[in-house]
Amino acid sequence: MTADDMDSGAAPEAGARDAVGDEAMAGEAMADEAIADEAIAGGETAAGERAASGEDVAAGEDVAVGAGEIELDPLSLRLEQLILGAERQYTPFQAARSAGVSVELATRFWRAMGFADIGQAKALTEADVLALRRLAGLVEAGLLSEPMAIQVARSTGQTTARLADWQIDSFLEGLTEPHETGMTRTEIAYPLVELLLPELEEFLVYVYRRQLAAATGRVVQAADDAEMVDRRLAVGFADLVSFTRLTRRLEEEELGELVEAFETTAADLVAAHGGRLIKTLGDEVLYAADDASIAAEIGLRLIETLTHDETMPELRVGMAFGTVTTRMGDVFGTTVNLASRLTSIAPKNAVLVDGAFAEELGRLRAAPVSEAQAAEEAAAAEKEGEEPPSYRFALQPTWQRPVRGLGVVEPWLLTRRG
């Protein structure tokens, strides 16, 4: 962090007087709270000590302001101002005071979004103050509890952090060729961001609203209030076989391309057939569907698609059906654990499901309970001159076996009929 982070027009002596004035106001208004809040926000920093003692801070001099602080060069500051649309002008204490919240709450929001403590550096903008006011206003109005507001900040921060990292990496690698422009990627970053930012921002809002509409629609269709939180879902894991061995054999770039191809293929198939991709873990993806037959179709499609791709290793899929707890876009519970265990014991290029999943497919008339039942139904239909039931999937029971932490289970091998 540098002294340039302060207002460029302010003299060093004025900066010192401002810092002293801020500390005096804090002492008069809420001395005890300010001390506690500053301790939470990262403690008194070297910059604050020098400003309070009246020492000059030379323009452009780097100042250590807190744990995790990253010194920004002029280009980084210009990019930050371009993206945020505002200059740095508040310390955390000043931002919290302007927003009408305690520094403790402001710090909790800041950390929940995924940012390191910045001590009392002047690094926040008017947009930060506005965001604090909005979240605090939702709590004051009773629309969100304080823990829920923190959760909103955390879920948004985690999701957008990954999105931002991916986009910047992809854009700078795929959309820029320094040798063609005569500029370095660092030099290209500013005009590239300047051109893309407005379009990406509008697209992000559009996709968010679309996803919010879809998620709201799924929730309101729940049978009762309890199912809005703890719902019955089909959960599936798809795992690349022998991925660890591949990591030793392939170059880093080749490995990255393989993982990206796998995740892209899986994401497209899950979405196309009505499922939801919960998360990707490099060599493994986790997805869910409200309907067991949809999850079954996705599992088999993944196997069929990757089997025809010679660049891909073999795949295992495990699925289970039952009550699932959803939190921050993730899924938890025994059903999820069982699906994971079934994946680990599934044969290569095969799909294993649990008994509850098999029963649900039978209830949906997507698979017969047994081939004997299917034969009886076909014979009865033929006798009556009717069309026999049309089943999409076949289920074959396998040997019962103990599964770590879940007791003895009887997996079923899922295949297509015909």
XYZ file of C-alpha atoms in Angstrom:
418
model
C 0.000 0.000 0.000
C 1.411 3.427 -0.838
C 0.879 6.973 0.294
C -0.628 7.552 -3.164
C -3.656 5.698 -1.807
C -4.485 8.904 0.066
C -6.152 11.813 -1.753
C -3.570 13.016 -4.244
C -4.263 16.669 -3.542
C -3.780 16.506 0.216
C -0.467 17.595 1.738
C 1.227 15.215 4.147
C 0.550 17.548 7.052
C -3.150 17.648 6.156
C -3.243 13.838 6.054
C -1.711 13.741 9.507
C -4.219 16.294 10.837
C -7.101 14.284 9.293
C -5.881 11.076 10.921
C -5.497 12.818 14.297
C -8.946 14.390 13.883
C -10.512 11.044 13.077
C -8.949 9.464 16.159
C -10.147 12.358 18.304
C -13.717 12.028 17.026
C -13.613 8.299 17.598
C -12.409 8.889 21.135
C -15.127 11.415 21.895
C -17.949 9.420 20.312
C -17.128 5.841 21.192
C -13.629 5.362 22.533
C -14.109 1.836 23.813
C -15.851 0.626 20.682
C -13.252 2.202 18.395
C -10.443 0.461 20.240
C -12.168 -2.908 19.976
C -13.150 -2.338 16.365
C -9.628 -1.309 15.348
C -8.290 -4.449 16.985
C -10.719 -6.542 14.937
C -9.942 -4.684 11.719
C -6.265 -5.460 11.964
C -4.953 -3.215 14.699
C -3.176 0.093 14.529
C -0.866 0.215 11.517
C 2.469 1.775 10.824
C 0.809 4.325 8.565
C -1.643 5.321 11.280
C 1.124 5.670 13.857
C 3.175 7.921 11.596
C 0.175 10.061 10.694
C -0.819 10.448 14.351
C 2.720 11.453 15.357
C 2.877 14.075 12.619
C 5.579 12.414 10.551
C 5.534 13.192 6.852
C 4.653 10.418 4.462
C 6.411 10.966 1.171
C 4.333 10.614 -1.944
C 4.865 7.259 -3.635
C 6.460 5.668 -0.549
C 5.271 2.134 0.206
C 3.673 1.750 3.644
C 2.860 -1.560 5.314
C -0.739 -1.259 6.457
C -1.848 -4.696 7.540
C -1.596 -8.437 7.172
C -2.296 -9.633 3.659
C -1.804 -6.146 2.200
C -0.657 -6.114 -1.399
C 1.328 -3.144 -2.664
C -0.296 -1.714 -5.767
C 1.626 -0.106 -8.592
C 0.146 2.830 -10.549
C -1.390 0.589 -13.225
C -3.085 -1.555 -10.579
C -4.556 1.557 -8.987
C -5.764 2.823 -12.361
C -7.402 -0.541 -13.091
C -9.019 -0.569 -9.661
C -10.435 2.936 -10.165
C -11.691 1.984 -13.635
C -13.474 -1.120 -12.361
C -14.836 0.352 -9.132
C -15.660 3.699 -10.689
C -14.331 5.583 -7.667
C -11.117 6.506 -5.912
C -9.970 5.339 -2.502
C -11.024 7.827 0.149
C -12.117 5.999 3.326
C -10.416 4.013 6.055
C -12.477 1.083 7.356
C -13.452 3.168 10.393
C -14.516 6.126 8.239
C -16.481 3.864 5.860
C -18.283 2.176 8.739
C -19.119 5.531 10.330
C -20.428 6.920 7.018
C -22.579 3.805 6.538
C -23.904 3.994 10.100
C -22.619 0.583 11.181
C -19.996 -0.592 13.644
C -16.507 -1.358 12.400
C -16.970 -4.871 13.762
C -19.954 -5.513 11.476
C -18.226 -3.822 8.541
C -15.177 -6.037 9.074
C -17.339 -9.161 9.199
C -18.959 -8.198 5.878
C -15.532 -7.462 4.357
C -14.055 -10.797 5.429
C -17.196 -12.682 4.373
C -16.748 -11.311 0.853
C -13.251 -12.827 0.866
C -10.987 -9.823 1.404
C -8.009 -9.536 3.750
C -7.908 -7.074 6.640
C -6.538 -3.692 5.593
C -5.922 -2.171 9.007
C -6.769 1.528 8.841
C -5.495 2.172 5.325
C -7.444 4.633 3.224
C -8.460 2.007 0.655
C -12.285 2.025 0.503
C -14.577 3.888 -1.863
C -18.059 5.360 -1.890
C -19.304 2.090 -3.395
C -18.089 0.217 -0.300
C -20.017 2.621 1.917
C -23.164 2.163 -0.170
C -22.874 -1.636 -0.020
C -22.550 -1.474 3.775
C -25.622 0.727 4.012
C -27.651 -1.628 1.868
C -26.782 -4.777 3.787
C -27.221 -3.050 7.141
C -30.520 -1.601 5.929
C -31.844 -5.065 5.111
C -30.988 -6.150 8.658
C -32.560 -3.052 10.232
C -35.733 -3.529 8.183
C -36.019 -7.095 9.442
C -35.758 -8.579 5.947
C -32.518 -10.391 6.833
C -31.028 -11.430 10.115
C -27.433 -10.393 10.704
C -26.116 -13.977 10.219
C -28.110 -14.231 6.991
C -26.669 -10.929 5.731
C -23.181 -12.277 6.443
C -24.100 -15.437 4.534
C -25.290 -13.357 1.577
C -21.953 -11.542 1.536
C -20.021 -14.804 1.781
C -21.930 -16.677 -0.929
C -21.735 -13.719 -3.301
C -18.048 -13.210 -2.603
C -17.108 -16.849 -3.120
C -19.064 -17.150 -6.362
C -17.879 -13.919 -7.941
C -14.258 -14.434 -6.836
C -14.032 -17.610 -8.882
C -15.830 -15.972 -11.786
C -13.515 -12.954 -11.765
C -10.364 -15.086 -11.580
C -11.528 -17.315 -14.415
C -12.488 -14.419 -16.666
C -9.284 -12.460 -16.171
C -7.136 -15.570 -16.730
C -9.079 -16.524 -19.837
C -9.190 -13.053 -21.350
C -5.527 -12.284 -20.856
C -4.492 -15.700 -22.157
C -6.970 -16.203 -24.972
C -7.789 -12.712 -26.215
C -4.378 -11.093 -26.219
C -1.284 -11.838 -28.272
C 1.486 -9.494 -27.122
C 3.752 -10.172 -30.103
C 1.012 -9.000 -32.496
C 0.255 -5.715 -30.743
C 3.732 -4.842 -29.587
C 2.335 -4.448 -26.055
C 2.749 -6.623 -22.994
C -0.268 -8.327 -21.440
C 0.030 -5.897 -18.542
C -0.273 -2.959 -20.932
C -3.205 -4.573 -22.741
C -5.101 -5.170 -19.477
C -6.409 -1.602 -19.079
C -8.002 -1.084 -22.533
C -9.288 -4.672 -22.499
C -11.050 -4.204 -19.155
C -12.323 -0.797 -20.278
C -14.013 -2.355 -23.303
C -15.338 -5.529 -21.656
C -16.500 -4.229 -18.273
C -19.854 -2.661 -19.292
C -20.871 -5.667 -21.396
C -19.832 -8.263 -18.822
C -21.579 -6.370 -16.036
C -24.900 -6.347 -17.894
C -24.529 -9.998 -18.838
C -23.771 -10.942 -15.227
C -26.951 -9.239 -14.009
C -28.970 -10.950 -16.757
C -27.646 -14.432 -15.902
C -28.132 -13.810 -12.168
C -31.779 -12.852 -12.686
C -32.322 -15.910 -14.892
C -30.767 -18.221 -12.292
C -32.708 -16.539 -9.475
C -35.974 -17.032 -11.365
C -35.183 -20.708 -11.947
C -34.179 -21.313 -8.317
C -37.272 -19.524 -7.005
C -39.477 -21.585 -9.281
C -37.986 -24.829 -7.963
C -38.439 -23.801 -4.340
C -42.069 -22.680 -4.579
C -42.997 -26.025 -6.129
C -41.984 -27.809 -2.914
C -44.773 -29.790 -1.279
C -44.471 -28.032 2.078
C -42.344 -25.509 3.973
C -39.945 -28.170 5.246
C -39.134 -29.305 1.715
C -38.104 -25.773 0.779
C -34.945 -26.280 2.854
C -34.550 -30.061 3.183
C -35.616 -31.395 -0.198
C -35.730 -34.810 -1.840
C -33.288 -34.758 -4.716
C -31.303 -37.098 -6.917
C -27.596 -36.426 -6.391
C -24.812 -37.691 -8.616
C -21.015 -37.691 -8.696
C -18.993 -38.303 -11.859
C -15.325 -39.087 -11.298
C -12.455 -39.540 -13.762
C -10.636 -42.843 -13.235
C -6.880 -42.863 -12.489
C -6.668 -39.080 -12.491
C -3.762 -39.038 -10.030
C -1.708 -41.183 -12.403
C -2.556 -38.806 -15.227
C -1.220 -35.844 -13.273
C 2.224 -37.490 -13.205
C 2.205 -38.289 -16.911
C 0.777 -35.163 -18.517
C 2.312 -31.729 -18.785
C 0.589 -28.996 -16.768
C -0.942 -27.401 -19.863
C -2.260 -30.747 -21.127
C -3.712 -31.533 -17.723
C -5.405 -28.157 -17.575
C -6.932 -28.679 -21.021
C -8.211 -32.134 -20.021
C -9.836 -30.842 -16.827
C -11.409 -27.918 -18.671
C -12.776 -30.223 -21.383
C -14.224 -32.581 -18.762
C -15.843 -29.798 -16.743
C -17.229 -28.126 -19.868
C -18.674 -31.377 -21.232
C -20.196 -32.275 -17.871
C -21.650 -28.793 -17.319
C -23.247 -28.754 -20.782
C -24.772 -32.216 -20.422
C -26.100 -31.550 -16.919
C -27.709 -28.277 -18.001
C -29.080 -29.604 -21.295
C -30.968 -32.443 -19.591
C -32.454 -30.391 -16.764
C -30.012 -30.957 -13.917
C -27.957 -28.483 -11.907
C -24.197 -28.521 -11.661
C -23.416 -28.023 -7.971
C -19.629 -27.858 -8.186
C -16.558 -29.112 -9.992
C -13.524 -30.568 -8.241
C -11.048 -30.972 -11.084
C -11.454 -34.687 -11.738
C -14.977 -34.856 -10.293
C -18.296 -33.084 -10.715
C -21.302 -33.020 -8.406
C -24.778 -32.473 -9.857
C -28.378 -32.724 -8.702
C -31.850 -33.051 -10.205
C -35.378 -32.920 -8.833
C -36.326 -35.991 -10.873
C -34.469 -39.314 -10.584
C -35.053 -40.119 -14.264
C -33.342 -36.845 -15.237
C -30.351 -37.694 -13.051
C -30.246 -41.202 -14.553
C -30.205 -39.797 -18.082
C -27.386 -37.399 -17.167
C -25.283 -40.168 -15.621
C -25.583 -42.427 -18.639
C -25.026 -39.567 -21.094
C -21.797 -38.640 -19.318
C -20.523 -42.207 -19.670
C -21.601 -42.468 -23.322
C -20.137 -39.097 -24.301
C -16.749 -39.499 -22.653
C -16.387 -43.091 -23.842
C -16.337 -41.799 -27.427
C -13.645 -39.231 -26.601
C -10.232 -40.877 -26.938
C -8.540 -38.044 -25.017
C -10.601 -38.724 -21.905
C -9.945 -41.349 -19.233
C -12.685 -43.697 -18.108
C -15.468 -42.447 -15.869
C -17.373 -43.688 -12.825
C -20.780 -42.366 -11.744
C -22.614 -42.879 -8.452
C -26.109 -41.574 -7.634
C -28.455 -41.605 -4.662
C -31.949 -40.281 -3.985
C -33.254 -38.821 -0.755
C -33.453 -35.830 1.564
C -30.754 -33.243 0.931
C -29.920 -30.071 2.812
C -29.022 -27.140 0.569
C -26.819 -24.287 1.764
C -25.111 -21.524 -0.249
C -25.605 -23.417 -3.498
C -24.093 -26.636 -2.118
C -25.771 -29.863 -0.979
C -25.142 -31.857 2.190
C -26.376 -34.929 4.002
C -26.370 -38.702 3.998
C -27.712 -38.862 0.447
C -24.736 -36.879 -0.843
C -22.285 -39.014 1.135
C -23.854 -42.200 -0.233
C -23.606 -40.978 -3.825
C -19.928 -40.212 -3.249
C -19.270 -43.690 -1.809
C -21.091 -45.380 -4.693
C -18.889 -43.473 -7.131
C -15.749 -44.791 -5.472
C -16.876 -48.430 -5.842
C -18.523 -48.160 -9.281
C -16.963 -50.164 -12.144
C -15.226 -48.207 -14.896
C -17.632 -46.603 -17.372
C -20.625 -47.660 -15.280
C -23.328 -46.075 -13.109
C -24.275 -47.324 -9.635
C -27.384 -46.112 -7.775
C -28.732 -46.802 -4.304
C -31.948 -48.657 -3.437
C -33.958 -45.457 -2.933
C -32.941 -44.247 -6.388
C -33.996 -47.572 -7.913
C -37.360 -47.395 -6.129
C -37.940 -43.839 -7.368
C -37.243 -44.882 -10.968
C -39.817 -47.660 -10.511
C -42.369 -45.218 -9.108
C -41.813 -42.930 -12.098
C -42.260 -45.913 -14.478
C -38.801 -45.118 -15.860
C -37.413 -48.564 -14.972
C -38.991 -51.887 -13.987
C -38.440 -53.167 -10.489
C -37.106 -56.348 -12.105
C -36.802 -57.871 -15.536
C -39.250 -60.582 -14.454
C -41.841 -57.901 -13.742
C -41.162 -56.301 -17.115
C -41.680 -59.662 -18.845
C -44.970 -60.246 -17.002
C -46.218 -56.779 -17.906
C -45.270 -57.295 -21.546
C -47.080 -60.659 -21.646
C -50.190 -59.189 -20.044
C -50.225 -56.285 -22.465
C -49.841 -58.599 -25.447
C -52.728 -60.728 -24.191
C -54.933 -57.659 -23.981
C -53.769 -56.398 -27.356
C -52.112 -53.353 -25.824
C -48.689 -51.810 -26.069
C -46.345 -53.053 -23.325
C -44.920 -50.487 -20.893
C -41.967 -48.588 -22.317
C -39.108 -48.344 -19.843
C -36.055 -46.181 -20.520
C -33.704 -47.755 -17.987
C -32.778 -51.159 -16.617
C -31.670 -51.949 -13.054
C -29.566 -54.894 -11.992
C -28.909 -55.559 -8.293
C -25.286 -56.169 -7.319
C -23.678 -57.703 -4.271
C -24.414 -56.085 -0.930
C -21.339 -54.527 0.571
C -20.331 -52.395 3.538
C -19.823 -48.709 2.788
C -17.657 -46.686 5.137
C -19.787 -44.687 7.551
C -23.078 -45.830 6.019
C -23.341 -49.527 6.853
C -24.290 -52.221 4.323
C -25.845 -51.075 1.048
C -27.074 -52.890 -2.058
C -26.027 -50.911 -5.132
C -27.898 -51.262 -8.406
C -26.235 -51.137 -11.798
C -28.057 -48.652 -14.034
C -28.125 -49.211 -17.807
C -30.349 -48.416 -20.755
C -33.012 -50.880 -21.869
C -32.741 -52.190 -25.382
